XYZ file of C-alpha atoms in Angstrom:
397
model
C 98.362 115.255 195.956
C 96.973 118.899 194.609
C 93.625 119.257 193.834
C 93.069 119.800 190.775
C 91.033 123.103 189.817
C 87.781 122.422 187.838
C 87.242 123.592 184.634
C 85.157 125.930 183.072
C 81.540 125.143 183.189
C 80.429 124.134 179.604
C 78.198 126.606 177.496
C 75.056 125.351 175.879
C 75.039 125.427 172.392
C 72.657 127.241 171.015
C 71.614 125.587 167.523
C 70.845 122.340 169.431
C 68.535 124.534 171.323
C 67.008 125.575 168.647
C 66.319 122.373 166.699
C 64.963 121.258 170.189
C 62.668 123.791 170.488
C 61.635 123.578 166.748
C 61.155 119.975 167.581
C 58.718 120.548 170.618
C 56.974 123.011 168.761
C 55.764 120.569 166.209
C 54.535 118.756 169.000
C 53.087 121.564 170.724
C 51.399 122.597 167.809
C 49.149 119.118 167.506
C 46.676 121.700 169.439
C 46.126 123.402 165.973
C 44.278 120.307 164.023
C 44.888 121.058 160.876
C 42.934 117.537 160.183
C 39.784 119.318 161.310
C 40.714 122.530 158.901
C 40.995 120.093 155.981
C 37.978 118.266 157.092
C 36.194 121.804 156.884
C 37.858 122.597 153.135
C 38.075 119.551 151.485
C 39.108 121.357 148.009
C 41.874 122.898 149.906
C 45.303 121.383 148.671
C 47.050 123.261 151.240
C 45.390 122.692 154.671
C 45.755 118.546 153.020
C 49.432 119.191 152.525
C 49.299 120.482 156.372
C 47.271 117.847 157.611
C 49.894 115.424 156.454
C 52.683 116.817 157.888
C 50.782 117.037 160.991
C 50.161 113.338 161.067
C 51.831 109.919 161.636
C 51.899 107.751 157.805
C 49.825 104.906 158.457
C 52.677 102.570 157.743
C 55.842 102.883 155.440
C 56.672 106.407 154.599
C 57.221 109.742 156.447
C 55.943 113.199 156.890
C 57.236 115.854 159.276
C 55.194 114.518 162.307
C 57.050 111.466 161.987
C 60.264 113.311 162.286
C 59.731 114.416 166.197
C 60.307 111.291 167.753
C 63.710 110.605 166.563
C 64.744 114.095 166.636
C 63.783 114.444 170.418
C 65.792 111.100 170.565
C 68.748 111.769 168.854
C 69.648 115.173 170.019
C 69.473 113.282 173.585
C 72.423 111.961 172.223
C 73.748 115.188 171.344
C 73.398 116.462 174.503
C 75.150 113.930 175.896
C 78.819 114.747 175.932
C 77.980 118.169 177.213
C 76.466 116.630 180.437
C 79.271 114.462 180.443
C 81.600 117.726 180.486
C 79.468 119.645 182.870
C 79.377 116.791 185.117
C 83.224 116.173 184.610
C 83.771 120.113 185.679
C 81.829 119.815 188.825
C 83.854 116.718 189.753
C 81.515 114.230 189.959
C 82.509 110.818 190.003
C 81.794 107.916 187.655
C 79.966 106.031 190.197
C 77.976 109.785 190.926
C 77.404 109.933 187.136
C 75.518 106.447 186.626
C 73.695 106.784 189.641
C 72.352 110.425 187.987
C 71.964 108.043 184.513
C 70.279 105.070 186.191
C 68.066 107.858 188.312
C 67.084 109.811 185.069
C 66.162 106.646 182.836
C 64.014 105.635 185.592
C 62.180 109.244 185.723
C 61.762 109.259 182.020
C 59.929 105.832 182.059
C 57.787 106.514 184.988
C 56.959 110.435 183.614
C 55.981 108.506 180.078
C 53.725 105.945 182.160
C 52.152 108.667 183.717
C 51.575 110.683 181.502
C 49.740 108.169 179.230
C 47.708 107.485 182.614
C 46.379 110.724 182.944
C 42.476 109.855 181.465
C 42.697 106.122 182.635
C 40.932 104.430 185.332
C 44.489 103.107 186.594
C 47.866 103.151 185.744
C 48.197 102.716 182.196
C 51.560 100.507 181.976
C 52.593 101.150 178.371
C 55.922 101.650 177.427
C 55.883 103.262 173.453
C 55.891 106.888 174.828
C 59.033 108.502 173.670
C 59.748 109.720 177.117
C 59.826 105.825 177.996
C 61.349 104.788 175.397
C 64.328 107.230 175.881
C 64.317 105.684 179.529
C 64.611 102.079 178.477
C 67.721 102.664 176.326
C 69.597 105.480 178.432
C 71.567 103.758 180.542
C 72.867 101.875 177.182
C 74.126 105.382 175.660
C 75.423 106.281 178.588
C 78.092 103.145 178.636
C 78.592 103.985 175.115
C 79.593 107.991 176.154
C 82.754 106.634 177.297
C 83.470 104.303 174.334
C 85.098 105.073 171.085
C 83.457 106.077 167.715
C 84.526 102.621 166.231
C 82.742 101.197 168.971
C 79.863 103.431 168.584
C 79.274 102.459 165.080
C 79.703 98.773 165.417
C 77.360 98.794 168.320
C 74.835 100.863 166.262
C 75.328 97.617 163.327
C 74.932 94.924 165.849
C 71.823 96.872 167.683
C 70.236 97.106 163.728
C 71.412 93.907 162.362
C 70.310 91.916 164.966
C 66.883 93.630 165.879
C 66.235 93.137 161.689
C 67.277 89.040 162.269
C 64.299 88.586 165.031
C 61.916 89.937 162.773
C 62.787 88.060 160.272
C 62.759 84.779 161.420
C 59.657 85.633 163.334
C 56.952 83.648 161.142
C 54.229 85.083 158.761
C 50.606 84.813 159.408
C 49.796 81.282 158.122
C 46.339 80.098 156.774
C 44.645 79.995 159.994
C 45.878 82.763 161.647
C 43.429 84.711 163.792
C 43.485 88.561 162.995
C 41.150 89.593 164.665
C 43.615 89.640 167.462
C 46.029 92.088 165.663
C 43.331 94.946 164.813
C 44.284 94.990 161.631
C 42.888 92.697 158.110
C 44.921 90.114 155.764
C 43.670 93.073 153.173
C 44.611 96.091 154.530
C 45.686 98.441 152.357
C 49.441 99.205 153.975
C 50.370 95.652 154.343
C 53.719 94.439 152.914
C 54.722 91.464 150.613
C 57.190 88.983 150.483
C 59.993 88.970 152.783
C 59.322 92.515 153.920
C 55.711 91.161 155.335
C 58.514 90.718 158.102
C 57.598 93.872 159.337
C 53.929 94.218 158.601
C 51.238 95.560 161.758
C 51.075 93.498 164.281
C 51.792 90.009 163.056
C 55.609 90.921 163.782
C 58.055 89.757 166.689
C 57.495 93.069 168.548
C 53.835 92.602 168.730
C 54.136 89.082 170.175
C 56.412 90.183 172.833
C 54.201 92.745 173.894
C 51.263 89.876 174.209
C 53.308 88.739 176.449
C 55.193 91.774 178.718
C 52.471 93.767 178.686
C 49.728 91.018 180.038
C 52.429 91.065 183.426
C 51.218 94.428 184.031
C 47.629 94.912 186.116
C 45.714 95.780 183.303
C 41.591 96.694 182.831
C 41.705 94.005 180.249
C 43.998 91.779 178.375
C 46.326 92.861 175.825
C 45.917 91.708 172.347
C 47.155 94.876 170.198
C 48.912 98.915 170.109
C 46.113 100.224 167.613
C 48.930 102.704 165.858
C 51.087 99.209 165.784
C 53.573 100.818 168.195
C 55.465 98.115 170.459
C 57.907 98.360 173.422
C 60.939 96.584 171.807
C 61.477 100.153 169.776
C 63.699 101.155 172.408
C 66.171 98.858 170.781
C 66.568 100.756 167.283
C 65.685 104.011 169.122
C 68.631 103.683 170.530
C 70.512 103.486 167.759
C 68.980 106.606 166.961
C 70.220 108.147 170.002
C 73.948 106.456 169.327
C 73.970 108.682 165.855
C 73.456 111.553 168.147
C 76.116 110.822 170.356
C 78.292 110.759 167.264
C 77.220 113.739 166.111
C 77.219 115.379 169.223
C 81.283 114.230 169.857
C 82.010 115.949 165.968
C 79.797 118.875 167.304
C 81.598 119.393 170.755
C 85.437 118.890 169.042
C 84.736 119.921 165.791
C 88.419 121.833 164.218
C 85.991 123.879 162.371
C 82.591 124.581 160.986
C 82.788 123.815 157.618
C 84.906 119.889 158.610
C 81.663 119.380 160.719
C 78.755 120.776 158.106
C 80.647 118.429 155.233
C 81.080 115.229 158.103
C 77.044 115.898 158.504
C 76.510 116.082 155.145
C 78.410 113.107 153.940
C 77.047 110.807 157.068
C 73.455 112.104 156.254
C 73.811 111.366 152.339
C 75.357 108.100 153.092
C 72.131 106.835 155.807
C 69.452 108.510 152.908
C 71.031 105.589 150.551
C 71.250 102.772 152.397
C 67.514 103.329 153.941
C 65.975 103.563 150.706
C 68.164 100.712 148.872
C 66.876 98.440 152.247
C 63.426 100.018 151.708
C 62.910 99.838 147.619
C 64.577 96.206 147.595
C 61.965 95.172 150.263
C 65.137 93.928 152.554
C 63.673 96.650 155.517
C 61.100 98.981 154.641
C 61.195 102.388 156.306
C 58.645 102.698 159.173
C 58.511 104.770 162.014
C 55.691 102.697 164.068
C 57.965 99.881 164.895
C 61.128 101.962 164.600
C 62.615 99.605 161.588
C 66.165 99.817 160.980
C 65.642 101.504 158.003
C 63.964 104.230 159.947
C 66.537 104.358 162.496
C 68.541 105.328 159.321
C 66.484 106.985 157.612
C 65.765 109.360 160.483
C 69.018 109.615 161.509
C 69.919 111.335 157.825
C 67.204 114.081 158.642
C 68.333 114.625 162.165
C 71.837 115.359 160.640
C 70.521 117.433 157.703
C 68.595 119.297 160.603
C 71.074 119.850 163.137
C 73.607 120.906 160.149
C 71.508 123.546 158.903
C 70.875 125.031 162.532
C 74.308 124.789 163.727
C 74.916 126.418 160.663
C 72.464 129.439 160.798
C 72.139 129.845 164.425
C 76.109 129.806 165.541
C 78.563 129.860 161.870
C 75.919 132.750 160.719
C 75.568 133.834 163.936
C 71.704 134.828 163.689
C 70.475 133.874 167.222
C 68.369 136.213 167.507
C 66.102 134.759 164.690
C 65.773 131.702 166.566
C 64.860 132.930 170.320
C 61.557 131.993 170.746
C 62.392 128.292 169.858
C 65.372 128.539 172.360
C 63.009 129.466 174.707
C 61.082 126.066 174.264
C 64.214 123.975 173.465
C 66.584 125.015 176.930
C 63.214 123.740 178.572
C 62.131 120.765 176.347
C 60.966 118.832 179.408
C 59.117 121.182 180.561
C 57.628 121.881 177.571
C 56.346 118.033 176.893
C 54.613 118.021 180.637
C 52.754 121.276 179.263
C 51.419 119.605 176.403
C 49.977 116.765 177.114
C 48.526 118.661 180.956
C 47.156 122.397 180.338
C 46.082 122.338 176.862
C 42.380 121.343 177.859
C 42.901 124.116 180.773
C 43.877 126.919 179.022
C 40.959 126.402 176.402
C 38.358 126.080 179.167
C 39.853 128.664 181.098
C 39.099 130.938 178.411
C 35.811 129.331 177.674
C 34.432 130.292 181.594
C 36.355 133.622 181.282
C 36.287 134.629 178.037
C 33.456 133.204 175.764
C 32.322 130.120 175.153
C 32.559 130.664 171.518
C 35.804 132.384 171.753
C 37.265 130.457 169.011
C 34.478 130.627 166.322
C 35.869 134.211 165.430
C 36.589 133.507 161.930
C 34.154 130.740 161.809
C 33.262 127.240 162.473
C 36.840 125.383 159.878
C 39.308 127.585 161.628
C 37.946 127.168 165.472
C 40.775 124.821 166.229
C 43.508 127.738 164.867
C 42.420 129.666 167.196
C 41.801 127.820 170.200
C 45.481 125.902 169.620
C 46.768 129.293 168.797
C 45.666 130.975 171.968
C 46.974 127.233 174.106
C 50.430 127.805 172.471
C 50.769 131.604 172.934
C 49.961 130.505 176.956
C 51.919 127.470 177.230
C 55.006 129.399 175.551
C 54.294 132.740 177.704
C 54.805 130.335 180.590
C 58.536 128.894 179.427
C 59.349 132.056 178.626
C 58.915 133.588 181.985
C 60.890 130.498 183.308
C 63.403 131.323 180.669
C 63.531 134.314 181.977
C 63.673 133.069 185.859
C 65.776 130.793 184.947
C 63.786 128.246 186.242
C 64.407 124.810 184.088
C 62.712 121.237 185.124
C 65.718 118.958 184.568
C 65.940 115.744 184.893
């Protein structure tokens, strides 16, 4: 039989770029502390506005912050059916392809390990990174790349439905319960009421599994608690997260035209706003990013559509790409870009520090000292991907 010629490599689109990069750069950009620049002018409405954005909610809620978790996550599943493509047009083989999955997903959990590691006396074996928790539910999406949307959707309801079911029959704290081993109070402020006490920190099903799967690790001392309330089993609505982005990566990659796939975002994005908040106001599932709710999963997912809609839209249907390239830069190297900031930011400020001054960053004074430093880190740290951009030198994974 004739070989068949491959087809054309696949181009990379450029507004998912983009909203990558934007997404990196909000986590690049902890390095600016706009907590310590409100700190420094408490009167100041706007550097509190910033500091909130810049910052996890404590519990039910979101800000922007909260947003670059499950954006990272679901334009993974964006992505996806453009590897799947590329991959397809340099004739790999199924049996190629999951080994490349199962060899990826194992990567991402062992570069999220590490990277929490890097100020611990030993290997710090946690597994609520999102580079980890990518890993852990990979090899799921993958399967799912080769399924059908119906599929897609009903295994996004049975991933939600049934990860709501085990926290809700997981019981509340009862009279005697010991909370001093959940680092949190029977009073505090952000706990929940009622049925939706389901979900509260650490008293839920996702903490008590962790007691147990994270005590099999070697560990300085025992486990008791995540102090942010964050928990390993979030893999599980994460990647539902990252199925919505296989969907909307499918309608991106086969789309008829631009405005059938702006009004299909729309409508799926208006339709996951309503049910999260009708879950969240009735108390059913409240919206929380720390344990990845299902409400969240939805929630989020309705931003990540808004947001990829409104790049796709200015970046390729306006065609205004040029706007955008220094967030391309950062997004066509996103891993990359994670190793840099959570490595070289303390280098880059002590570099300067030696080499520079040691008050290099008290130039407009003592409340905008972390501006500057976290200005000068992400001009370095972005000079760098550039001149791999450039190279075309890209870690993938």
């Amino acid at each position: 039989m004739k070989d068949l010629a491959p087809t054309p490599p696949i181009q990379r689109v450029s507004s998912v770029d983009a909203y990558r990069g934007f997404v990196m750069f909000l986590m690049m950009a902890e390095v600016l502390r706009f907590g310590n620049v409100a700190e420094a002018f408490p009167e100041s409405a706007f550097w509190a506005f910033m500091e909130f954005q810049q910052s996890h909610v404590p519990w039910v809620g979101c800000s922007l912050h909260d947003l670059i978790q499950p954006s990272f996550s679901f334009l993974v599943g964006v992505a996806l059916p453009y590897s799947l493509a590329s991959r397809a047009s340099k004739q790999q083989t199924t049996p190629e392809m999951w080994f490349h999955t199962i060899r990826r997903s194992l990567i991402l959990i062992l570069l999220g390990i590490f990277l929490r590691s890097m100020h611990a006396s030993q290997t710090n074996f946690t597994f609520e990174d999102t580079l980890t928790q990518i890993g852990l539910g990979y090899p799921f999406l993958f399967a799912l790349a080769f399924a059908s949307e119906k599929i897609r959707w009903s295994a996004l309801a049975v991933i939600l439905v049934a990860y709501a079911v085990v926290f809700a029959i997981y019981p509340l704290p009862g009279p005697f319960f010991d909370w001093t081993e959940t680092g949190t109070t029977a009073d505090w402020e952000h706990n929940l009421s009622g049925f939706a006490a389901h979900w509260n920190k650490n008293t839920n099903a996702a903490w008590a599994f962790d007691r147990w799967f994270m005590n099999l690790f070697p560990r300085e001392k025992a486990f008791h608690f995540n102090g942010g309330g964050y928990s390993t089993l979030s893999f599980i609505p994460t990647l539902g997260t990252m199925i919505l982005g296989l969907i909307a990566g499918s309608w991106l990659k086969s789309a008829p035209s631009s405005s059938w796939l702006i009004r299909r975002f729309a409508i799926t994005a208006a339709i996951l706003f309503v049910v999260a908040i009708l879950l969240n106001i009735t108390g059913i599932n409240p919206i929380v990013k720390r344990i990845w709710t299902p409400a969240w999963t939805l929630f989020s997912g309705g931003w990540c559509f808004v947001l990829l809609a409104a790049f796709y839209f200015i970046v390729d249907v306006k065609n205004k790409r040029s706007w955008f390239v220094p967030l391309i830069v950062i997004g066509t190297n996103s891993i990359a870009a994670y190793i840099f900031a959570h490595t070289i930011d303390s280098f880059i400020d002590q570099s300067f520090r030696i080499n520079i001054s040691q008050n290099y960053d008290l130039i407009f004074g003592e409340g905008f000292k972390t501006l500057v430093s976290g200005a000068v880190i992400l001009l370095i740290e972005w000079w760098i991907l550039y001149w791999m951009y450039k190279k075309k030198l890209f870690i993938r994974i």
